[in-house]
Coordinates of C-alpha atoms in Angstrom, one line a residue:
Chain A
M28 CA 76.1 127.0 105.8
Y29 CA 79.9 125.3 105.5
F30 CA 80.6 123.7 102.1
L31 CA 83.9 121.6 101.4
G32 CA 86.1 121.5 98.5
V33 CA 88.8 119.0 98.0
D34 CA 91.0 119.1 95.3
G35 CA 92.9 115.7 95.1
G36 CA 96.0 115.2 92.5
G37 CA 98.9 112.7 91.9
S38 CA 100.9 114.5 93.9
K39 CA 99.1 116.5 96.4
T40 CA 95.4 116.9 98.1
E41 CA 93.8 120.4 99.2
A42 CA 91.0 120.8 101.2
V43 CA 89.3 124.2 101.6
I44 CA 85.7 125.2 103.8
I45 CA 83.5 127.9 102.7
D46 CA 80.2 129.2 103.3
E47 CA 77.9 130.7 100.8
N48 CA 79.2 134.1 100.6
L49 CA 82.8 132.6 99.4
N50 CA 84.2 133.1 103.0
I51 CA 87.2 130.7 103.8
Y52 CA 87.0 128.7 107.2
G53 CA 89.8 126.6 106.8
R54 CA 92.5 124.9 104.6
G55 CA 94.1 121.7 105.0
K56 CA 96.9 120.0 102.5
S57 CA 98.1 116.2 102.3
G58 CA 99.6 113.7 100.1
P59 CA 98.2 112.0 96.6
A60 CA 94.8 111.1 96.0
D61 CA 95.0 109.4 92.8
V62 CA 93.5 105.8 93.4
F63 CA 95.1 104.5 90.0
N64 CA 98.6 105.3 91.1
S65 CA 98.2 104.9 95.3
N66 CA 96.4 102.4 97.0
K67 CA 93.0 102.6 98.4
E68 CA 94.1 103.1 101.8
T69 CA 96.6 105.9 101.0
V70 CA 93.9 107.9 99.3
K71 CA 91.6 107.5 102.3
N72 CA 94.2 108.9 104.7
N73 CA 95.2 111.8 102.3
L74 CA 91.3 112.9 102.1
I75 CA 90.8 112.5 105.5
S76 CA 94.1 114.3 106.7
A77 CA 93.7 117.0 104.6
I78 CA 89.7 117.5 105.4
N79 CA 90.3 117.4 109.0
S80 CA 93.3 120.1 109.1
A81 CA 90.6 122.3 107.2
L82 CA 88.2 121.9 109.9
D83 CA 90.6 122.1 112.9
S84 CA 91.5 125.7 111.9
K85 CA 88.3 126.8 113.0
R86 CA 86.8 124.6 114.9
I87 CA 84.0 123.4 112.7
R88 CA 82.6 119.8 112.8
I89 CA 82.5 117.3 109.8
E90 CA 78.4 117.4 110.8
D91 CA 78.5 121.2 110.0
I92 CA 79.6 120.4 106.3
R93 CA 76.3 120.8 104.1
F94 CA 77.9 119.2 101.3
G95 CA 81.4 118.5 99.7
G96 CA 82.9 118.6 96.3
F97 CA 85.6 116.2 95.3
G98 CA 87.9 117.2 92.3
L99 CA 89.5 113.7 91.6
P100 CA 92.0 112.1 88.9
A101 CA 90.4 110.0 86.0
V102 CA 86.9 110.9 86.6
G103 CA 84.6 111.0 83.5
E104 CA 87.2 108.6 82.2
L105 CA 87.2 105.5 83.7
R106 CA 83.8 104.2 84.7
E107 CA 85.1 102.6 88.0
A108 CA 86.5 105.8 89.4
I109 CA 83.3 107.2 90.7
E110 CA 82.6 104.1 92.6
I111 CA 85.8 103.3 93.7
Y112 CA 86.1 107.0 95.0
S113 CA 82.5 107.0 96.6
D114 CA 83.2 104.0 98.7
I115 CA 86.2 105.9 99.9
I116 CA 84.2 109.2 100.5
K117 CA 81.0 107.7 101.9
E118 CA 82.5 106.9 104.8
I119 CA 84.1 110.8 105.2
L120 CA 80.7 112.5 104.4
P121 CA 77.8 110.0 103.8
G122 CA 75.3 111.3 101.5
R123 CA 76.5 114.6 101.2
F124 CA 78.9 114.9 98.3
I125 CA 79.7 115.0 94.6
I126 CA 82.4 113.9 92.7
F127 CA 84.1 115.3 89.5
N128 CA 87.5 115.2 87.5
D129 CA 89.8 117.6 89.0
V130 CA 90.0 119.8 86.2
R131 CA 86.5 120.8 86.6
G132 CA 87.1 122.2 89.9
A133 CA 90.0 124.0 88.1
L134 CA 88.1 125.2 85.7
E135 CA 85.0 126.3 88.3
G136 CA 87.7 128.2 90.4
A137 CA 89.0 130.1 87.3
F138 CA 85.7 131.2 86.0
P139 CA 82.9 130.5 88.9
F140 CA 80.0 132.5 87.3
E141 CA 80.9 132.8 83.5
N142 CA 82.1 131.0 80.4
G143 CA 85.8 130.2 80.1
V144 CA 88.3 127.7 79.3
V145 CA 91.2 126.5 81.6
L146 CA 94.1 124.9 79.9
L147 CA 95.9 123.1 82.8
A148 CA 99.4 122.7 81.8
G149 CA 101.7 120.7 84.2
T150 CA 103.0 117.0 84.0
G151 CA 99.9 116.3 81.9
I152 CA 97.8 119.1 79.8
M153 CA 94.5 119.3 79.3
A154 CA 91.8 122.2 78.5
M155 CA 88.4 122.2 79.7
G156 CA 85.8 124.5 79.1
K157 CA 82.3 125.5 79.9
V158 CA 80.0 127.4 77.7
N159 CA 76.5 128.0 79.1
D160 CA 76.3 125.1 81.3
E161 CA 78.0 122.9 78.8
V162 CA 81.5 121.6 80.0
F163 CA 83.8 120.1 77.2
R164 CA 87.3 118.8 77.4
I165 CA 90.4 118.3 75.1
D166 CA 93.6 115.9 75.6
G167 CA 94.4 114.9 79.1
W168 CA 94.5 111.5 77.8
G169 CA 97.8 110.6 79.9
E170 CA 101.4 110.4 79.0
H171 CA 100.8 107.3 76.5
A172 CA 97.7 108.4 74.4
G173 CA 97.9 112.2 74.9
D174 CA 99.1 114.9 77.3
C175 CA 100.6 116.4 74.1
G176 CA 102.9 119.3 74.8
S177 CA 103.0 118.7 78.5
G178 CA 105.7 118.8 81.0
Y179 CA 106.1 114.8 80.7
D180 CA 106.4 115.1 76.9
I181 CA 109.0 117.9 77.0
G182 CA 111.1 116.2 79.8
R183 CA 110.8 112.5 77.7
E184 CA 111.8 114.6 74.5
C185 CA 115.0 115.8 76.8
L186 CA 115.8 112.4 77.9
R187 CA 115.7 110.9 74.5
Y188 CA 117.7 113.8 73.2
I189 CA 120.3 113.5 76.3
F190 CA 120.7 109.2 75.4
K191 CA 121.3 110.3 71.7
M192 CA 124.1 112.2 72.3
Y193 CA 125.4 109.8 75.2
D194 CA 125.3 107.1 72.0
G195 CA 126.8 109.3 69.5
R196 CA 123.5 109.5 67.4
I197 CA 123.6 113.6 67.5
E198 CA 126.2 115.8 68.9
K199 CA 126.3 117.0 72.3
S200 CA 124.9 120.2 73.1
Y201 CA 124.4 122.6 75.7
M202 CA 121.8 120.5 77.2
Y203 CA 123.5 117.6 77.8
E204 CA 126.3 119.3 80.2
L205 CA 123.4 120.5 82.4
I206 CA 122.2 116.9 83.0
K207 CA 124.1 116.2 86.5
E208 CA 122.5 112.8 87.5
D209 CA 124.3 109.6 86.2
F210 CA 122.7 107.8 83.2
E211 CA 122.3 104.9 84.9
E212 CA 120.3 106.7 88.0
I213 CA 117.9 108.1 85.0
L214 CA 117.6 104.6 83.8
R215 CA 116.7 103.3 86.7
K216 CA 114.2 105.9 87.8
T217 CA 112.3 105.8 84.3
K218 CA 111.7 102.6 85.1
G219 CA 108.3 101.2 86.7
I220 CA 105.7 103.1 88.1
N221 CA 105.6 107.0 89.2
S222 CA 108.5 108.0 86.8
R223 CA 106.4 110.5 85.1
G224 CA 106.7 113.2 87.6
Y225 CA 110.3 112.5 87.6
I226 CA 110.3 112.7 83.9
A227 CA 108.4 115.9 83.7
S228 CA 110.8 117.8 86.1
Y229 CA 113.5 117.4 83.0
S230 CA 111.3 120.0 81.0
K231 CA 113.1 122.8 83.6
I232 CA 116.3 121.3 81.7
V233 CA 114.7 122.4 78.5
C234 CA 113.7 125.8 79.3
E235 CA 117.1 126.6 81.0
S236 CA 118.6 125.2 77.6
A237 CA 116.3 126.9 75.2
K238 CA 117.2 130.2 77.3
N239 CA 121.1 129.7 76.1
G240 CA 120.0 129.0 72.5
D241 CA 120.4 125.5 72.9
K242 CA 118.9 124.3 69.1
F243 CA 117.7 121.0 70.6
A244 CA 115.8 122.6 73.5
L245 CA 114.1 125.1 71.2
K246 CA 112.8 122.2 68.8
I247 CA 111.4 120.6 71.7
L248 CA 109.7 124.1 72.9
E249 CA 108.6 124.5 69.7
N250 CA 106.5 121.2 69.1
A251 CA 105.2 121.6 72.5
V252 CA 103.8 125.1 71.5
E253 CA 102.3 123.4 68.2
E254 CA 100.9 121.1 70.4
W255 CA 99.1 124.0 72.7
K256 CA 98.0 125.5 69.7
L257 CA 96.1 122.5 68.3
T258 CA 94.7 122.0 71.4
V259 CA 93.5 125.8 72.1
S260 CA 92.1 125.5 68.2
A261 CA 90.0 122.8 69.0
I262 CA 88.3 124.9 71.5
R263 CA 86.9 126.8 68.7
G264 CA 84.9 124.0 67.6
R265 CA 83.0 123.8 70.9
I266 CA 82.0 127.3 71.0
G267 CA 80.6 129.8 68.3
R268 CA 81.7 130.7 65.6
N269 CA 81.8 134.4 66.4
E270 CA 82.0 134.2 70.2
K271 CA 85.1 135.2 72.0
I272 CA 86.1 133.1 75.1
K273 CA 88.4 133.6 78.0
L274 CA 91.2 131.3 78.4
A275 CA 93.0 130.8 82.0
V276 CA 96.3 129.3 81.6
V277 CA 97.3 127.7 84.8
G278 CA 100.2 125.2 85.8
G279 CA 103.9 124.8 86.0
L280 CA 104.4 125.2 82.6
K281 CA 103.8 128.6 82.7
N282 CA 107.0 129.6 84.2
C283 CA 108.6 128.2 81.0
K284 CA 109.2 131.8 79.7
I285 CA 110.1 130.9 76.5
L286 CA 107.4 128.5 75.9
Y287 CA 104.6 130.4 77.3
D288 CA 105.5 133.5 75.5
K289 CA 105.8 131.7 72.3
F290 CA 102.3 130.6 73.1
L291 CA 101.1 134.2 73.9
S292 CA 102.1 135.6 70.8
W293 CA 100.1 133.0 68.9
V294 CA 97.3 133.9 71.1
R295 CA 97.5 137.6 70.5
E296 CA 96.7 136.7 66.9
Q297 CA 93.5 135.0 67.9
D298 CA 90.7 137.5 68.1
W299 CA 88.7 134.8 69.7
I300 CA 90.7 134.5 72.7
V301 CA 90.9 136.5 75.9
I302 CA 93.4 135.5 78.3
A303 CA 92.5 135.8 81.9
E304 CA 93.6 134.9 85.2
P305 CA 91.9 132.2 87.4
M306 CA 89.3 133.8 89.8
Y307 CA 89.9 131.1 92.6
E308 CA 92.3 128.3 92.8
P309 CA 91.1 124.7 92.1
S310 CA 90.1 123.7 95.8
I311 CA 87.6 126.7 96.5
G312 CA 86.1 125.9 92.5
C313 CA 85.3 122.3 94.1
A314 CA 83.6 123.9 96.9
I315 CA 81.8 126.2 94.5
L316 CA 81.1 123.1 92.7
A317 CA 79.5 121.5 96.1
M318 CA 77.7 124.6 96.5
K319 CA 75.9 124.5 93.2
N320 CA 75.0 121.3 93.3
Y321 CA 73.7 121.3 96.9
K322 CA 71.6 124.2 95.9
G323 CA 70.6 122.1 92.6
I324 CA 69.1 119.5 95.0
Chain B
M24 CA 129.7 68.7 76.8
Y25 CA 126.4 70.2 77.4
F26 CA 126.0 74.2 77.5
L27 CA 122.7 75.8 78.0
G28 CA 121.3 79.1 76.8
V29 CA 118.7 80.8 78.2
D30 CA 116.8 84.3 76.8
G31 CA 115.0 85.9 78.9
G32 CA 112.7 89.2 78.3
G33 CA 109.8 91.0 79.3
S34 CA 107.1 88.5 77.7
K35 CA 108.9 85.0 77.4
T36 CA 112.0 82.9 78.3
E37 CA 113.4 80.1 76.0
A38 CA 115.9 77.8 77.1
V39 CA 118.3 75.6 74.7
I40 CA 121.0 73.1 75.6
I41 CA 123.7 72.4 73.0
D42 CA 126.9 70.4 72.9
E43 CA 130.6 71.9 71.2
N44 CA 129.3 70.9 68.1
L45 CA 126.2 73.0 68.4
N46 CA 124.0 69.9 68.2
I47 CA 120.9 70.9 70.1
Y48 CA 119.6 68.3 72.9
G49 CA 116.6 70.2 74.0
R50 CA 114.3 73.3 74.0
G51 CA 112.2 75.0 76.4
K52 CA 109.5 78.0 76.6
S53 CA 108.1 79.9 79.6
G54 CA 106.9 83.2 80.6
P55 CA 108.4 86.4 81.3
A56 CA 112.1 86.8 83.2
D57 CA 112.2 90.5 83.8
V58 CA 113.0 91.2 87.4
F59 CA 111.9 95.1 87.0
N60 CA 108.4 94.1 85.8
S61 CA 107.8 90.8 87.3
N62 CA 108.4 89.5 90.9
K63 CA 111.5 87.6 91.9
E64 CA 109.7 84.5 92.2
T65 CA 107.8 84.4 89.0
V66 CA 111.1 84.7 87.1
K67 CA 112.8 82.3 89.2
N68 CA 109.9 79.9 88.5
N69 CA 109.9 80.7 84.5
L70 CA 113.6 80.6 84.4
I71 CA 113.2 76.7 86.0
S72 CA 110.3 75.9 84.1
A73 CA 112.1 76.6 80.7
I74 CA 115.3 74.9 81.7
N75 CA 113.4 71.8 82.9
S76 CA 111.5 71.6 79.8
A77 CA 114.8 71.8 77.9
L78 CA 116.5 69.2 80.2
D79 CA 113.3 66.6 79.9
S80 CA 113.1 66.3 76.2
K81 CA 116.6 64.6 75.8
R82 CA 116.6 63.5 79.4
I83 CA 119.7 65.3 80.4
R84 CA 120.2 66.0 83.8
I85 CA 121.0 70.0 85.2
E86 CA 124.2 68.3 86.7
D87 CA 125.4 67.4 83.2
I88 CA 125.5 71.1 82.2
R89 CA 128.9 72.3 81.9
F90 CA 128.1 76.1 81.8
G91 CA 125.1 78.2 80.9
G92 CA 124.4 81.7 79.4
F93 CA 121.5 84.0 80.5
G94 CA 120.7 86.6 78.3
L95 CA 118.1 88.9 80.6
P96 CA 116.8 92.5 80.3
A97 CA 118.5 95.4 81.8
V98 CA 121.9 94.1 82.6
G99 CA 124.8 96.5 81.8
E100 CA 122.1 99.3 82.2
L101 CA 121.4 98.8 85.9
R102 CA 124.5 97.7 88.4
E103 CA 122.0 95.9 90.8
A104 CA 120.3 93.5 87.9
I105 CA 123.8 91.1 87.8
E106 CA 123.6 90.6 91.5
I107 CA 119.4 90.0 91.6
Y108 CA 119.5 87.7 88.7
S109 CA 122.5 86.0 90.3
D110 CA 120.7 85.4 93.2
I111 CA 118.1 83.4 91.7
I112 CA 120.3 81.6 89.3
K113 CA 123.0 80.1 91.8
E114 CA 120.3 78.2 93.2
I115 CA 119.5 76.7 89.9
L116 CA 123.2 76.3 88.4
P117 CA 125.8 76.7 91.4
G118 CA 128.5 78.3 90.0
R119 CA 128.2 77.7 86.6
F120 CA 126.9 80.7 84.8
I121 CA 127.7 83.8 82.9
I122 CA 124.9 86.4 83.0
F123 CA 124.6 89.1 80.1
N124 CA 122.2 91.4 78.3
D125 CA 119.4 89.6 76.5
V126 CA 120.5 91.4 72.9
R127 CA 124.1 90.1 73.5
G128 CA 122.6 87.0 73.1
A129 CA 120.8 87.8 70.2
L130 CA 124.1 89.5 68.4
E131 CA 125.9 86.1 69.2
G132 CA 123.3 84.0 67.9
A133 CA 123.2 86.2 64.7
F134 CA 127.1 86.1 64.1
P135 CA 128.7 83.6 66.3
F136 CA 132.1 83.6 64.6
E137 CA 132.2 87.2 62.8
N138 CA 131.7 91.0 63.4
G139 CA 128.4 92.3 63.0
V140 CA 125.3 94.3 64.2
V141 CA 121.8 93.1 65.1
L142 CA 119.1 95.6 65.0
L143 CA 116.3 94.3 67.1
A144 CA 113.1 96.3 66.6
G145 CA 110.3 95.1 68.5
T146 CA 108.4 96.6 71.6
G147 CA 111.8 98.3 72.1
I148 CA 114.4 99.1 70.0
M149 CA 118.4 98.5 70.2
A150 CA 121.5 97.9 68.0
M151 CA 124.5 96.0 69.6
G152 CA 127.4 95.1 67.5
K153 CA 130.7 93.3 67.7
V154 CA 134.0 94.2 66.2
N155 CA 137.0 92.1 66.8
D156 CA 135.9 91.3 70.6
E157 CA 134.7 95.0 71.3
V158 CA 131.0 94.6 72.1
F159 CA 128.8 98.2 71.9
R160 CA 125.3 98.9 72.0
I161 CA 123.2 102.2 70.8
D162 CA 119.8 102.9 72.3
G163 CA 117.7 100.5 74.0
W164 CA 117.2 103.0 76.7
G165 CA 113.2 102.2 77.4
E166 CA 110.5 103.9 76.3
H167 CA 110.7 107.1 78.2
A168 CA 114.4 107.8 77.5
G169 CA 115.1 106.4 74.1
D170 CA 113.9 103.2 72.1
C171 CA 113.5 105.9 69.2
G172 CA 111.4 104.5 66.3
S173 CA 110.1 101.1 68.4
G174 CA 106.8 99.7 68.5
Y175 CA 106.1 101.2 71.3
D176 CA 106.9 104.7 69.8
I177 CA 104.9 104.0 66.8
G178 CA 101.8 102.7 68.8
R179 CA 102.3 105.5 71.1
E180 CA 102.0 108.1 68.0
C181 CA 99.2 106.0 66.8
L182 CA 97.1 106.4 70.4
R183 CA 98.1 110.3 70.3
Y184 CA 96.8 110.6 67.0
I185 CA 93.5 108.5 67.4
F186 CA 92.8 111.1 70.5
K187 CA 93.6 114.1 68.4
M188 CA 90.8 112.8 65.9
Y189 CA 88.6 112.0 69.0
D190 CA 88.7 115.5 70.6
G191 CA 88.4 117.3 67.3
R192 CA 92.3 118.6 66.9
I193 CA 92.5 117.1 63.9
E194 CA 90.5 115.5 61.0
K195 CA 89.7 111.8 61.4
S196 CA 91.3 109.6 59.1
Y197 CA 91.4 105.9 58.0
M198 CA 93.4 104.9 60.8
Y199 CA 90.5 106.1 63.2
E200 CA 88.2 103.6 61.8
L201 CA 90.3 100.7 62.4
I202 CA 90.3 101.3 66.2
K203 CA 87.6 98.6 67.3
E204 CA 88.1 99.1 71.2
D205 CA 86.0 101.6 72.9
F206 CA 88.3 104.8 73.9
E207 CA 87.6 104.1 77.7
E208 CA 89.0 100.9 77.3
I209 CA 92.2 102.3 75.9
L210 CA 92.6 104.7 78.7
R211 CA 92.4 102.0 80.9
K212 CA 94.9 99.9 79.7
T213 CA 97.3 102.6 79.0
K214 CA 97.6 103.5 82.9
G215 CA 99.9 102.3 85.2
I216 CA 102.5 99.5 84.6
N217 CA 102.8 96.7 81.6
S218 CA 101.1 99.0 79.3
R219 CA 104.5 98.8 77.2
G220 CA 103.5 95.6 74.9
Y221 CA 99.7 96.5 74.6
I222 CA 100.7 100.0 73.3
A223 CA 103.1 98.6 70.8
S224 CA 100.3 96.3 69.5
Y225 CA 98.7 99.6 68.1
S226 CA 101.7 99.6 65.5
K227 CA 100.2 97.0 63.4
I228 CA 97.0 99.4 62.9
V229 CA 99.7 102.1 62.1
C230 CA 101.1 99.7 59.4
E231 CA 97.9 98.4 57.9
S232 CA 96.8 102.2 57.4
A233 CA 99.8 103.4 56.2
K234 CA 99.1 100.4 53.4
N235 CA 95.8 102.1 52.9
G236 CA 97.6 105.7 52.3
D237 CA 96.3 107.3 55.7
K238 CA 98.9 110.1 55.8
F239 CA 99.0 110.2 59.8
A240 CA 100.3 107.0 59.4
L241 CA 102.5 107.3 56.7
K242 CA 104.0 110.3 58.9
I243 CA 104.6 108.0 61.8
L244 CA 106.3 105.5 60.0
E245 CA 108.6 108.0 58.3
N246 CA 109.8 109.2 61.3
A247 CA 110.4 105.9 62.9
V248 CA 112.7 105.2 59.7
E249 CA 114.3 108.3 60.7
E250 CA 115.0 107.0 63.7
W251 CA 116.3 103.9 62.4
K252 CA 118.9 105.5 60.2
L253 CA 119.9 107.4 63.1
T254 CA 120.9 104.9 65.3
V255 CA 122.1 102.6 62.7
S256 CA 124.2 105.7 61.3
A257 CA 125.8 105.6 64.8
I258 CA 127.5 102.6 64.3
R259 CA 129.7 104.0 61.8
G260 CA 131.2 106.1 64.5
R261 CA 132.2 102.6 66.2
I262 CA 134.1 100.7 63.5
G263 CA 136.6 102.1 60.9
R264 CA 135.8 104.6 58.7
N265 CA 136.2 102.5 55.5
E266 CA 135.1 99.2 57.0
K267 CA 131.9 97.2 55.6
I268 CA 129.4 95.8 58.8
K269 CA 127.0 93.2 58.4
L270 CA 123.6 94.2 59.6
A271 CA 120.9 91.6 60.8
V272 CA 117.3 93.1 61.4
V273 CA 115.4 91.0 63.7
G274 CA 111.9 91.4 65.6
G275 CA 108.8 91.7 65.0
L276 CA 108.8 95.5 63.2
K277 CA 110.1 93.5 60.3
N278 CA 106.9 92.6 59.4
C279 CA 105.7 95.9 59.1
K280 CA 106.7 96.1 55.1
I281 CA 106.4 99.8 54.3
L282 CA 108.5 100.6 57.4
Y283 CA 111.0 97.9 56.6
D284 CA 111.1 98.4 52.9
K285 CA 111.9 102.2 53.5
F286 CA 114.8 101.4 55.8
L287 CA 116.0 98.9 53.3
S288 CA 116.2 101.6 50.6
W289 CA 118.0 103.9 52.7
V290 CA 120.4 100.9 53.6
R291 CA 121.2 100.1 49.9
E292 CA 122.4 103.7 49.6
Q293 CA 125.0 103.0 52.2
D294 CA 128.0 101.0 50.8
W295 CA 129.4 100.2 54.4
I296 CA 126.1 98.0 55.4
V297 CA 125.5 94.6 54.1
I298 CA 122.2 92.9 55.3
A299 CA 122.4 89.7 56.5
E300 CA 120.3 87.1 58.2
P301 CA 121.0 85.6 61.9
M302 CA 122.8 82.5 61.8
Y303 CA 121.1 81.1 65.2
E304 CA 118.4 82.4 67.0
P305 CA 119.2 84.5 70.6
S306 CA 118.8 81.5 72.7
I307 CA 121.7 79.8 70.8
G308 CA 123.6 82.7 70.7
C309 CA 123.1 82.6 74.9
A310 CA 124.4 78.9 74.9
I311 CA 127.3 80.0 72.4
L312 CA 128.4 82.9 74.7
A313 CA 128.1 80.1 77.7
M314 CA 130.5 77.7 75.7
K315 CA 133.0 80.8 74.6
N316 CA 132.9 81.9 78.2
Y317 CA 133.6 78.3 79.9
K318 CA 136.7 77.8 77.3
G319 CA 137.5 81.2 78.7
I320 CA 138.0 79.8 82.0

């Protein structure tokens, strides 16, 4: 019995085919699958392309797929998301799929057989956990209403400091010297849509500067850690008072060593958190959710 | 001799016709004129519509206009802005116009015959000043790279607090009760483009909450005032050390009394700032700039 897992996001889509024993039969990759940032036709083509690549590698036909699990952005936030995605996917895998938030797939991949929480910290940031079949989420509300302490947030603060230095509002620091791009180009790229990822890329400049003792960069990372602590602390309200919970941190910000170390040293003081590594990647989590929901029928 | 002033922005366009003695001959209004947020055809139609209304009121023909001054967004920030706007305007007023940043028009209107600075504090925020024919600007770099202490900033902080309360990251406050709109609707409206003005509208909730002693709202306004102080303080680097300068504050945030009073009480401690009222509105400032540049030919 073959199950399909598809993890779609703002920048890429990953598909995987597994059987009920979690053997992997194929993998595929393609571009973005966010209908609120790309047009529907693009999303459809990317989904098909990733799935076809996954099918192709072991010559499994689409008809052989029992059930598919699609982890996609904005599901569970905007009511219309499910309907829009369903319209697309029912032409690919008619009647044999389930749709959920992409972070739900990451959570299932990290903890397929036990309770746990993932903190997904990349361009955006969200904590999602499951405790005895109850699933909860904290933050992940996008760069305007939330994503507190995200790569976008860190990058935005970097740009704001840089332009303060440019204006003479504050003194220039190490961070300023790292900005090779001319300032007009930054303004051009931060205008309009799809600037989120570009802005988040400046988080690397912040990490690099903090390593060199830049006080503004260190301040930005301090603030981000405070937001992470607030987000993770809110988990405690969702689990039993004396329960411990496993926490897996995933996403690009884990590579920002100063930030992650600051966070870890706080976590070590929390006797209710146990840091864990994810068991599987998000696309496999999506396939496992497909399997669990197929069994559930 | 008739001169045309056009003040175009992200939400509206205002046109005015004056003579060399600053008598007003007509006024017109229309929709947005920002080519980086609306399409060119829309911008062109809005410019024509505002100008035609201004012409119509006193039966002046377009041929009678000696020179036009167009204050438009992003000019002076993005090199391509002048060219894009020129292409549009040369079909309306061939060879008889000058283009500048919209805040430049506001500055000229506020201080047509003397040195001064305007702090334009609305959805965005920028300080622009002129000292003996030298013009300088501070901030106004957009909601990602700057606009520190703007309506957008205040509104964004409001939404971030609101969603923290929703998640249980922090305790609910007065501000939370003021949010009538359902949370899904907020997420929908903050996604994608043109959310800037919507987010900035939440600054009203913050002002209202601060009036009622909400500690989070007060914190947001404290932070905004700190940013205003930083922006205004940077002016000092642009004028002589012992010079005084007139400062006119314009824009919607002036109506946020707690914020504005906090700012004013700081200004009163600064012996180098003299608070002033703008002499004319921005569109007249644009017309005056047209006149000055015509004389300059």
